[in-house]
Tab-separated table of C-alpha atoms in Angstrom:
chain	number	residue	atom	x	y	z
A	1	MET	CA	8.685	68.364	-27.703
A	2	SER	CA	5.013	67.522	-27.651
A	3	SER	CA	2.668	70.030	-26.143
A	4	SER	CA	1.484	67.305	-23.796
A	5	SER	CA	4.818	67.020	-22.026
A	6	VAL	CA	4.849	67.618	-18.291
A	7	THR	CA	7.437	69.192	-16.026
A	8	LEU	CA	6.996	69.147	-12.275
A	9	PRO	CA	8.511	71.559	-9.761
A	10	GLY	CA	12.027	70.483	-8.891
A	11	ASP	CA	12.748	69.136	-12.379
A	12	PRO	CA	15.248	70.973	-14.579
A	13	PRO	CA	13.469	73.090	-17.196
A	14	PRO	CA	13.163	71.280	-20.536
A	15	GLU	CA	14.592	72.780	-23.675
A	16	GLY	CA	12.203	75.363	-25.068
A	17	ALA	CA	10.540	76.099	-21.705
A	18	PRO	CA	9.486	79.711	-21.040
A	19	PRO	CA	12.512	81.665	-19.795
A	20	GLY	CA	11.013	83.585	-16.874
A	21	GLY	CA	13.179	86.514	-15.765
A	22	ARG	CA	12.500	90.241	-15.407
A	23	ARG	CA	10.548	90.559	-18.629
A	24	ALA	CA	8.224	87.767	-17.521
A	25	MET	CA	7.778	89.390	-14.116
A	26	ALA	CA	6.892	92.729	-15.711
A	27	VAL	CA	4.293	91.272	-18.080
A	28	TRP	CA	2.833	88.940	-15.487
A	29	GLY	CA	2.733	91.833	-13.007
A	30	ILE	CA	0.401	93.716	-15.338
A	31	GLY	CA	-1.940	90.736	-15.418
A	32	VAL	CA	-1.797	90.450	-11.636
A	33	SER	CA	-2.599	94.164	-11.282
A	34	VAL	CA	-5.834	93.573	-13.223
A	35	TYR	CA	-6.750	90.748	-10.845
A	36	PHE	CA	-5.794	92.938	-7.870
A	37	VAL	CA	-8.256	95.632	-8.952
A	38	ALA	CA	-10.943	93.033	-9.665
A	39	VAL	CA	-10.690	91.749	-6.085
A	40	ILE	CA	-10.945	95.295	-4.702
A	41	PHE	CA	-14.185	95.694	-6.637
A	42	ARG	CA	-15.394	92.183	-5.694
A	43	THR	CA	-14.933	92.744	-1.964
A	44	SER	CA	-16.050	96.376	-1.909
A	45	LEU	CA	-19.567	95.371	-0.896
A	46	GLY	CA	-18.167	93.741	2.244
A	47	VAL	CA	-17.295	97.162	3.660
A	48	ALA	CA	-20.454	98.814	2.320
A	49	GLY	CA	-23.124	96.388	3.498
A	50	LEU	CA	-24.804	98.679	6.016
A	51	ASP	CA	-24.577	101.635	3.623
A	52	ALA	CA	-26.115	99.528	0.835
A	53	ALA	CA	-28.986	98.479	3.098
A	54	ASP	CA	-29.739	102.135	3.852
A	55	ARG	CA	-29.260	103.322	0.260
A	56	PHE	CA	-31.516	100.708	-1.340
A	57	HIS	CA	-33.903	100.248	1.621
A	58	VAL	CA	-33.443	96.464	1.825
A	59	GLY	CA	-33.152	93.941	4.634
A	60	ALA	CA	-30.539	91.310	5.384
A	61	SER	CA	-31.912	88.645	3.032
A	62	ALA	CA	-32.000	91.012	0.060
A	63	LEU	CA	-28.539	92.271	0.979
A	64	SER	CA	-27.129	88.724	1.007
A	65	THR	CA	-28.467	88.298	-2.525
A	66	PHE	CA	-25.701	90.628	-3.725
A	67	SER	CA	-23.020	88.173	-2.537
A	68	ILE	CA	-24.820	85.023	-3.644
A	69	LEU	CA	-25.561	86.408	-7.121
A	70	GLN	CA	-21.979	87.566	-7.534
A	71	LEU	CA	-20.644	84.109	-6.614
A	72	LEU	CA	-23.252	82.430	-8.816
A	73	VAL	CA	-22.156	84.454	-11.842
A	74	TYR	CA	-18.480	83.902	-11.006
A	75	ALA	CA	-18.820	80.133	-10.645
A	76	GLY	CA	-21.044	79.785	-13.700
A	77	MET	CA	-18.521	81.657	-15.842
A	78	GLN	CA	-15.483	79.545	-14.953
A	79	ILE	CA	-15.683	76.883	-17.669
A	80	PRO	CA	-16.755	79.348	-20.418
A	81	VAL	CA	-13.901	81.646	-19.406
A	82	GLY	CA	-11.437	78.760	-19.427
A	83	LEU	CA	-12.525	77.861	-22.949
A	84	LEU	CA	-12.235	81.509	-24.047
A	85	VAL	CA	-8.727	81.797	-22.619
A	86	ASP	CA	-7.618	78.647	-24.427
A	87	ARG	CA	-9.154	79.851	-27.666
A	88	LEU	CA	-8.579	83.628	-27.696
A	89	GLY	CA	-5.555	84.040	-25.441
A	90	THR	CA	-5.008	85.901	-22.202
A	91	LYS	CA	-4.899	89.498	-23.379
A	92	LYS	CA	-8.308	89.535	-25.060
A	93	VAL	CA	-10.107	87.794	-22.197
A	94	LEU	CA	-8.376	89.810	-19.482
A	95	GLY	CA	-9.149	93.029	-21.363
A	96	LEU	CA	-12.823	92.118	-21.676
A	97	GLY	CA	-12.896	91.294	-17.976
A	98	ALA	CA	-11.425	94.696	-17.085
A	99	VAL	CA	-14.063	96.474	-19.161
A	100	LEU	CA	-16.898	94.512	-17.540
A	101	PHE	CA	-15.835	94.813	-13.917
A	102	THR	CA	-15.098	98.525	-14.331
A	103	ALA	CA	-18.523	99.064	-15.880
A	104	GLY	CA	-20.065	97.096	-13.024
A	105	GLN	CA	-18.323	99.206	-10.387
A	106	LEU	CA	-19.395	102.419	-12.117
A	107	GLY	CA	-22.949	101.137	-12.423
A	108	PHE	CA	-22.974	100.298	-8.726
A	109	ALA	CA	-21.819	103.850	-7.931
A	110	PHE	CA	-24.736	105.446	-9.762
A	111	SER	CA	-27.480	102.826	-9.270
A	112	PRO	CA	-30.665	104.532	-8.079
A	113	SER	CA	-32.446	101.280	-7.219
A	114	TYR	CA	-31.838	97.822	-5.787
A	115	GLY	CA	-32.538	96.134	-9.131
A	116	MET	CA	-29.964	98.185	-11.011
A	117	ALA	CA	-27.438	97.674	-8.230
A	118	LEU	CA	-28.018	93.931	-8.429
A	119	ALA	CA	-27.486	93.996	-12.213
A	120	SER	CA	-24.283	96.006	-11.719
A	121	ARG	CA	-22.897	93.439	-9.259
A	122	ALA	CA	-23.730	90.653	-11.714
A	123	LEU	CA	-21.825	92.526	-14.448
A	124	LEU	CA	-18.927	93.013	-12.057
A	125	GLY	CA	-18.956	89.315	-11.198
A	126	CYS	CA	-18.846	88.431	-14.887
A	127	GLY	CA	-15.758	90.570	-15.450
A	128	ASP	CA	-14.128	89.378	-12.232
A	129	ALA	CA	-14.602	85.770	-13.364
A	130	MET	CA	-12.332	86.419	-16.355
A	131	THR	CA	-9.312	87.547	-14.368
A	132	PHE	CA	-7.875	84.772	-12.220
A	133	ILE	CA	-7.832	82.021	-14.843
A	134	SER	CA	-6.269	84.456	-17.306
A	135	VAL	CA	-3.519	85.309	-14.815
A	136	LEU	CA	-2.820	81.617	-14.183
A	137	ARG	CA	-2.517	80.937	-17.901
A	138	LEU	CA	-0.267	83.971	-18.324
A	139	GLY	CA	2.017	82.484	-15.691
A	140	THR	CA	2.253	79.128	-17.471
A	141	ARG	CA	3.181	80.928	-20.714
A	142	TRP	CA	5.912	83.129	-19.208
A	143	PHE	CA	7.470	80.990	-16.448
A	144	PRO	CA	8.945	77.461	-16.319
A	145	ALA	CA	6.646	74.821	-14.841
A	146	ARG	CA	8.743	74.548	-11.687
A	147	ARG	CA	7.674	78.111	-10.868
A	148	GLY	CA	3.981	77.202	-11.135
A	149	PRO	CA	3.230	76.840	-7.401
A	150	MET	CA	4.874	80.161	-6.518
A	151	VAL	CA	3.181	81.927	-9.440
A	152	ALA	CA	-0.235	80.680	-8.298
A	153	GLN	CA	0.389	81.600	-4.664
A	154	PHE	CA	1.624	85.091	-5.576
A	155	ALA	CA	-1.518	85.589	-7.655
A	156	GLY	CA	-3.594	84.588	-4.647
A	157	LEU	CA	-1.493	86.938	-2.514
A	158	ALA	CA	-2.328	89.812	-4.866
A	159	GLY	CA	-6.001	88.972	-4.470
A	160	MET	CA	-5.770	89.130	-0.683
A	161	ALA	CA	-3.898	92.420	-0.956
A	162	GLY	CA	-6.877	93.696	-2.947
A	163	ASN	CA	-9.162	92.501	-0.160
A	164	LEU	CA	-6.998	94.380	2.339
A	165	VAL	CA	-7.138	97.586	0.279
A	166	SER	CA	-10.909	97.293	0.115
A	167	THR	CA	-11.111	96.830	3.883
A	168	LEU	CA	-8.714	99.603	4.865
A	169	VAL	CA	-8.912	102.185	2.060
A	170	LEU	CA	-12.289	101.925	0.370
A	171	ALA	CA	-14.072	101.795	3.725
A	172	ARG	CA	-12.525	105.150	4.692
A	173	LEU	CA	-13.330	106.663	1.321
A	174	LEU	CA	-16.906	105.509	1.625
A	175	HIS	CA	-17.395	107.201	4.959
A	176	GLY	CA	-15.347	110.238	3.936
A	177	VAL	CA	-16.619	111.233	0.486
A	178	GLY	CA	-19.838	109.239	0.226
A	179	TRP	CA	-21.193	106.349	-1.824
A	180	THR	CA	-21.089	107.716	-5.378
A	181	ALA	CA	-17.688	109.399	-5.141
A	182	ALA	CA	-16.071	106.370	-3.454
A	183	PHE	CA	-17.297	103.767	-5.939
A	184	ALA	CA	-16.925	105.957	-9.034
A	185	GLY	CA	-13.462	107.062	-7.914
A	186	SER	CA	-12.335	103.474	-7.327
A	187	ALA	CA	-13.517	102.593	-10.849
A	188	LEU	CA	-10.674	104.744	-12.189
A	189	ALA	CA	-8.297	101.983	-11.103
A	190	GLY	CA	-10.015	99.714	-13.617
A	191	VAL	CA	-9.369	102.234	-16.385
A	192	VAL	CA	-5.680	102.463	-15.424
A	193	VAL	CA	-5.048	98.705	-15.502
A	194	PHE	CA	-6.979	98.381	-18.769
A	195	VAL	CA	-4.680	100.920	-20.437
A	196	LEU	CA	-1.582	99.162	-19.072
A	197	LEU	CA	-2.920	95.859	-20.362
A	198	LEU	CA	-3.524	97.226	-23.860
A	199	LEU	CA	-0.091	98.808	-24.102
A	200	PHE	CA	2.227	96.262	-22.512
A	201	LEU	CA	0.702	92.825	-21.935
A	202	LYS	CA	1.596	89.954	-24.292
A	203	ASP	CA	0.252	86.435	-24.239
A	204	HIS	CA	3.669	84.742	-24.455
A	205	PRO	CA	7.381	85.460	-24.948
A	206	GLU	CA	8.732	85.786	-28.459
A	207	GLY	CA	9.678	82.408	-29.853
A	208	HIS	CA	7.324	80.581	-27.485
A	209	GLU	CA	4.123	80.729	-29.480
A	210	PRO	CA	1.764	77.833	-28.661
A	211	GLU	CA	1.278	75.162	-31.273
A	212	PRO	CA	-1.713	75.780	-33.565
A	213	PHE	CA	-4.797	74.051	-32.261
A	214	PRO	CA	-7.904	73.629	-34.425
A	215	HIS	CA	-11.136	75.067	-33.064
A	216	GLN	CA	-14.341	73.488	-34.321
A	217	GLY	CA	-17.238	75.251	-32.655
A	218	ALA	CA	-19.369	73.145	-30.326
A	219	ALA	CA	-17.245	70.076	-31.030
A	220	TYR	CA	-14.180	71.941	-29.749
A	221	VAL	CA	-16.013	72.966	-26.559
A	222	ARG	CA	-17.172	69.436	-25.832
A	223	ARG	CA	-13.723	68.023	-26.546
A	224	GLN	CA	-11.942	70.510	-24.262
A	225	ILE	CA	-14.308	69.987	-21.345
A	226	ALA	CA	-14.429	66.199	-21.714
A	227	ALA	CA	-10.659	65.824	-22.068
A	228	SER	CA	-10.012	68.038	-19.026
A	229	TRP	CA	-12.620	66.260	-16.913
A	230	ARG	CA	-11.264	62.807	-17.798
A	231	GLU	CA	-7.999	63.677	-16.091
A	232	PRO	CA	-8.135	62.617	-12.422
A	233	GLY	CA	-5.814	65.523	-11.604
A	234	THR	CA	-8.432	68.025	-12.806
A	235	ARG	CA	-11.141	66.458	-10.667
A	236	LEU	CA	-8.803	66.199	-7.682
A	237	GLY	CA	-7.926	69.871	-8.138
A	238	LEU	CA	-11.617	70.783	-8.151
A	239	TRP	CA	-12.291	68.910	-4.906
A	240	VAL	CA	-9.200	70.334	-3.198
A	241	HIS	CA	-10.399	73.818	-4.143
A	242	PHE	CA	-13.961	72.943	-3.072
A	243	THR	CA	-12.925	71.669	0.355
A	244	THR	CA	-10.324	74.255	1.318
A	245	GLN	CA	-11.576	77.632	0.088
A	246	PHE	CA	-15.130	78.043	1.309
A	247	PRO	CA	-14.736	78.346	5.135
A	248	ALA	CA	-12.730	81.561	4.834
A	249	MET	CA	-14.687	82.838	1.823
A	250	VAL	CA	-18.004	82.555	3.655
A	251	PHE	CA	-16.506	84.135	6.785
A	252	LEU	CA	-15.031	87.112	4.943
A	253	LEU	CA	-17.787	87.634	2.417
A	254	LEU	CA	-20.837	87.665	4.645
A	255	TRP	CA	-21.170	85.714	7.895
A	256	GLY	CA	-17.961	86.541	9.778
A	257	MET	CA	-19.065	89.974	10.945
A	258	PRO	CA	-22.550	88.875	12.143
A	259	PHE	CA	-21.053	85.851	13.948
A	260	LEU	CA	-18.440	87.921	15.757
A	261	VAL	CA	-20.818	90.765	16.652
A	262	GLU	CA	-24.124	89.002	17.312
A	263	ALA	CA	-22.970	85.607	18.572
A	264	GLN	CA	-19.673	86.601	20.227
A	265	GLY	CA	-20.626	90.065	21.467
A	266	LEU	CA	-17.681	91.920	19.931
A	267	SER	CA	-17.797	95.495	18.722
A	268	ARG	CA	-17.730	96.131	14.993
A	269	ALA	CA	-14.249	97.599	15.293
A	270	VAL	CA	-12.817	94.509	17.010
A	271	ALA	CA	-14.659	92.204	14.602
A	272	GLY	CA	-13.173	94.175	11.698
A	273	GLU	CA	-9.700	93.656	13.137
A	274	LEU	CA	-10.273	89.908	13.286
A	275	LEU	CA	-11.423	89.882	9.656
A	276	THR	CA	-8.255	91.769	8.765
A	277	LEU	CA	-6.274	89.095	10.626
A	278	VAL	CA	-7.742	86.463	8.282
A	279	VAL	CA	-6.467	88.448	5.296
A	280	LEU	CA	-2.992	89.015	6.783
A	281	SER	CA	-2.683	85.365	7.765
A	282	ASN	CA	-3.654	84.389	4.216
A	283	MET	CA	-0.840	86.504	2.790
A	284	VAL	CA	1.802	85.029	5.111
A	285	VAL	CA	0.670	81.409	4.700
A	286	GLY	CA	0.507	81.856	0.913
A	287	LEU	CA	4.213	82.666	0.781
A	288	VAL	CA	5.035	79.645	2.951
A	289	TYR	CA	2.884	77.198	0.985
A	290	GLY	CA	4.270	78.412	-2.332
A	291	GLN	CA	7.869	77.901	-1.182
A	292	VAL	CA	7.140	74.463	0.290
A	293	VAL	CA	5.377	73.118	-2.815
A	294	ALA	CA	8.008	74.590	-5.153
A	295	ARG	CA	10.632	72.536	-3.294
A	296	HIS	CA	8.587	69.456	-2.361
A	297	HIS	CA	5.881	68.639	-4.891
A	298	GLY	CA	4.622	65.769	-2.753
A	299	ALA	CA	3.613	68.235	-0.031
A	300	ARG	CA	0.526	69.359	-1.957
A	301	LEU	CA	-1.947	66.847	-0.551
A	302	PRO	CA	-0.652	66.852	3.063
A	303	LEU	CA	-0.869	70.660	3.101
A	304	ALA	CA	-4.407	70.623	1.694
A	305	LEU	CA	-5.702	67.942	4.058
A	306	GLY	CA	-3.824	69.468	6.984
A	307	THR	CA	-5.518	72.801	6.337
A	308	VAL	CA	-8.940	71.142	6.177
A	309	GLY	CA	-8.239	69.286	9.421
A	310	ALA	CA	-6.998	72.405	11.228
A	311	THR	CA	-9.990	74.436	10.029
A	312	ALA	CA	-12.463	71.757	11.120
A	313	LEU	CA	-10.757	71.439	14.505
A	314	MET	CA	-10.834	75.176	15.196
A	315	TRP	CA	-14.480	75.494	14.192
A	316	ALA	CA	-15.356	72.486	16.384
A	317	VAL	CA	-13.536	73.949	19.392
A	318	THR	CA	-15.026	77.423	18.832
A	319	LEU	CA	-18.610	76.273	18.286
A	320	GLY	CA	-18.419	73.652	21.041
A	321	TYR	CA	-16.778	75.906	23.621
A	322	PRO	CA	-18.671	75.671	26.925
A	323	GLY	CA	-20.317	78.899	27.799
A	324	GLU	CA	-22.143	81.493	25.784
A	325	ARG	CA	-19.103	83.015	24.057
A	326	ALA	CA	-15.649	81.860	23.021
A	327	PRO	CA	-12.646	83.662	24.543
A	328	MET	CA	-10.752	86.193	22.447
A	329	TRP	CA	-7.611	84.051	22.173
A	330	LEU	CA	-9.660	81.264	20.584
A	331	LEU	CA	-11.249	83.640	18.056
A	332	VAL	CA	-7.782	84.955	17.174
A	333	VAL	CA	-6.499	81.417	16.552
A	334	LEU	CA	-9.623	80.600	14.520
A	335	CYS	CA	-9.088	83.626	12.263
A	336	ALA	CA	-5.374	82.865	11.872
A	337	VAL	CA	-6.188	79.296	10.793
A	338	LEU	CA	-8.904	80.475	8.406
A	339	GLY	CA	-6.161	82.503	6.709
A	340	ALA	CA	-4.666	79.227	5.447
A	341	CYS	CA	-7.799	78.354	3.453
A	342	GLY	CA	-7.013	80.623	0.495
A	343	PRO	CA	-3.420	79.376	-0.013
A	344	ALA	CA	-4.607	75.780	0.376
A	345	SER	CA	-7.205	76.316	-2.349
A	346	MET	CA	-4.412	77.397	-4.719
A	347	LEU	CA	-2.992	73.876	-4.377
A	348	GLY	CA	-5.935	72.636	-6.424
A	349	PHE	CA	-4.393	74.265	-9.498
A	350	ASP	CA	-1.119	72.440	-8.771
A	351	PHE	CA	-2.987	69.165	-9.338
A	352	ALA	CA	-4.809	70.314	-12.479
A	353	ARG	CA	-1.811	72.021	-14.122
A	354	PRO	CA	0.469	68.967	-14.678
A	355	ALA	CA	-2.538	66.845	-15.629
A	356	ASN	CA	-3.305	68.884	-18.761
A	357	PRO	CA	-1.323	70.076	-21.801
A	358	PRO	CA	-0.921	73.819	-22.490
A	359	GLU	CA	-3.893	74.028	-24.859
A	360	ARG	CA	-6.230	72.877	-22.041
A	361	GLN	CA	-4.802	74.874	-19.139
A	362	GLY	CA	-7.555	77.498	-19.178
A	363	THR	CA	-10.358	74.939	-19.314
A	364	ALA	CA	-8.830	72.812	-16.555
A	365	SER	CA	-8.276	75.881	-14.362
A	366	GLY	CA	-11.893	76.932	-14.913
A	367	ILE	CA	-13.170	73.537	-13.789
A	368	THR	CA	-10.925	73.633	-10.728
A	369	ASN	CA	-11.872	77.183	-9.815
A	370	MET	CA	-15.569	76.300	-9.760
A	371	GLY	CA	-15.082	74.091	-6.718
A	372	GLY	CA	-14.597	76.619	-3.958
A	373	PHE	CA	-17.205	79.028	-5.269
A	374	VAL	CA	-19.874	76.325	-5.536
A	375	ALA	CA	-19.067	75.308	-1.958
A	376	SER	CA	-19.189	78.949	-0.845
A	377	MET	CA	-22.588	79.561	-2.455
A	378	THR	CA	-23.982	76.386	-0.912
A	379	THR	CA	-22.705	77.303	2.547
A	380	LEU	CA	-23.850	80.931	2.348
A	381	PHE	CA	-27.352	79.720	1.568
A	382	ALA	CA	-27.326	76.896	4.142
A	383	ILE	CA	-26.192	79.167	6.982
A	384	GLY	CA	-28.902	81.704	6.156
A	385	VAL	CA	-31.622	79.034	6.075
A	386	LEU	CA	-30.428	77.458	9.324
A	387	LEU	CA	-30.238	80.825	11.083
A	388	ASP	CA	-33.841	81.543	10.124
A	389	ALA	CA	-34.953	78.044	11.132
A	390	THR	CA	-33.190	78.050	14.528
A	391	GLY	CA	-33.762	81.621	15.631
A	392	ASP	CA	-30.215	82.788	14.876
A	393	ASP	CA	-28.409	79.829	16.468
A	394	TYR	CA	-24.950	80.313	14.975
A	395	ARG	CA	-23.619	77.072	16.453
A	396	VAL	CA	-26.091	75.018	14.464
A	397	ALA	CA	-25.876	77.160	11.323
A	398	LEU	CA	-22.079	77.247	11.103
A	399	SER	CA	-21.903	73.487	11.694
A	400	SER	CA	-22.934	73.139	8.044
A	401	VAL	CA	-19.240	73.769	7.302
A	402	PHE	CA	-18.451	70.250	8.511
A	403	VAL	CA	-20.876	68.644	6.054
A	404	LEU	CA	-19.224	70.152	2.986
A	405	GLN	CA	-15.759	69.419	4.341
A	406	ALA	CA	-16.710	65.756	4.795
A	407	VAL	CA	-18.029	65.545	1.235
A	408	GLY	CA	-14.891	67.167	-0.160
A	409	VAL	CA	-12.434	65.040	1.835
A	410	SER	CA	-14.181	61.833	0.747
A	411	GLN	CA	-13.743	62.819	-2.905
A	412	ILE	CA	-10.102	63.822	-2.396
A	413	LEU	CA	-9.300	60.457	-0.812
A	414	ARG	CA	-11.144	58.651	-3.607
A	415	LEU	CA	-9.191	60.398	-6.387
A	416	ARG	CA	-5.731	60.848	-4.887
A	417	LYS	CA	-4.123	57.549	-5.928
A	418	ARG	CA	-5.544	57.646	-9.438
A	419	ALA	CA	-4.343	61.212	-9.959
A	420	ALA	CA	-0.856	60.430	-8.602
A	421	ARG	CA	-0.521	57.385	-10.868
A	422	ARG	CA	-1.614	59.341	-13.944
A	423	GLU	CA	0.756	62.191	-13.109
A	424	ARG	CA	3.694	59.784	-12.833
A	425	GLU	CA	2.795	58.202	-16.169
A	426	ARG	CA	2.703	61.582	-17.909
A	427	LEU	CA	5.991	62.624	-16.333
A	428	VAL	CA	7.742	59.428	-17.426
A	429	ALA	CA	6.348	59.775	-20.943
A	430	SER	CA	7.511	63.383	-21.057
A	431	ARG	CA	11.047	62.491	-20.010
A	432	VAL	CA	11.257	59.631	-22.503
A	433	GLU	CA	10.023	61.906	-25.277
A	434	THR	CA	12.529	64.591	-24.326
A	435	VAL	CA	15.402	62.122	-24.522
A	436	HIS	CA	14.406	61.044	-28.040
A	437	VAL	CA	13.882	64.533	-29.472
A	438	PRO	CA	16.776	65.148	-31.971
A	439	ALA	CA	19.002	68.133	-31.246
């Protein structure tokens, strides 16, 4: 069968498809463990913001630079990482990522100055950027295509579990043993997963080696990017990721705590519980979305747009609530709904995956994964500027969320029919080709 053949969830696996099974789960689990540790390191600053401000003697604007720089590096690395994964394979790229994010975490532990700490977070962001796309590609190599939605959602679930560990465990370590011991000690987890990766991870099952694909330097890079971008499914995946991910990302990464404490008058402890609710909701909704899409492929777009609509509605009700502060029940519902943003962003990969053959999966995933992080960077910056311009008016500043959602939804609606038509054409061609392949 041609490498360009497509199988959608719900279809029987074609002959020669990856077998899945316990061996696949074990190998893929090692890849997921690397991503899990990367997310712990990525989100560790979220629980150490006040400590970092004291340690490096910086204000809020300089502190926010940590998050913006990390996202900038992450987003900028997505297409290069996708190309590297397609060219070098998962194990090499994932291993390099583990080395970089572990070095970044160690550097952050021992940084004596703001500049060195900033460089360490950039190094960490570079290594972190190599993990998720590698894990997605590992899943496509070890599991049948019909398992794709669940594989992606479980990967996202592992990421949120890492966020939870950072919130609950690293925060206690930080206040118990101090800055250097907490960050240096957590870096040992990076060493552990790197050793596991070297010893046990394989790019693909035996007998399922990918077809040779010629690499021709710059020409290969241009061809991979252009071919992936031409597919409407890749662009639709990018805009789904763009529109769904950023409201929760911005809330968890930087502005959720200030909004809840300064604008809503909550204590830090209660605000922390609400942030934890976002993470827990994400984990539950991820399981539900993965099951639904695995059984009903056509549910991808309704779930994505429904999540955008619910998020916009809850922000509108919260920000427009009469009175100075929103009631607790409304903030709880808002945080529960924000938990759906992460799982909805995973649906973007379910549009890009069937639109591209195996040799372009990494590149297409990299393009898709840029969406949410570009939106998050834009919103982080816009909220900060608007807060400064309006004297910390959170209602005005957080309304910038609606602008990016409107842009994203318009692009999704523009591309949806074209992507669906192209996906059907590829599926029909795949089935015809399968029928004519001699036994």
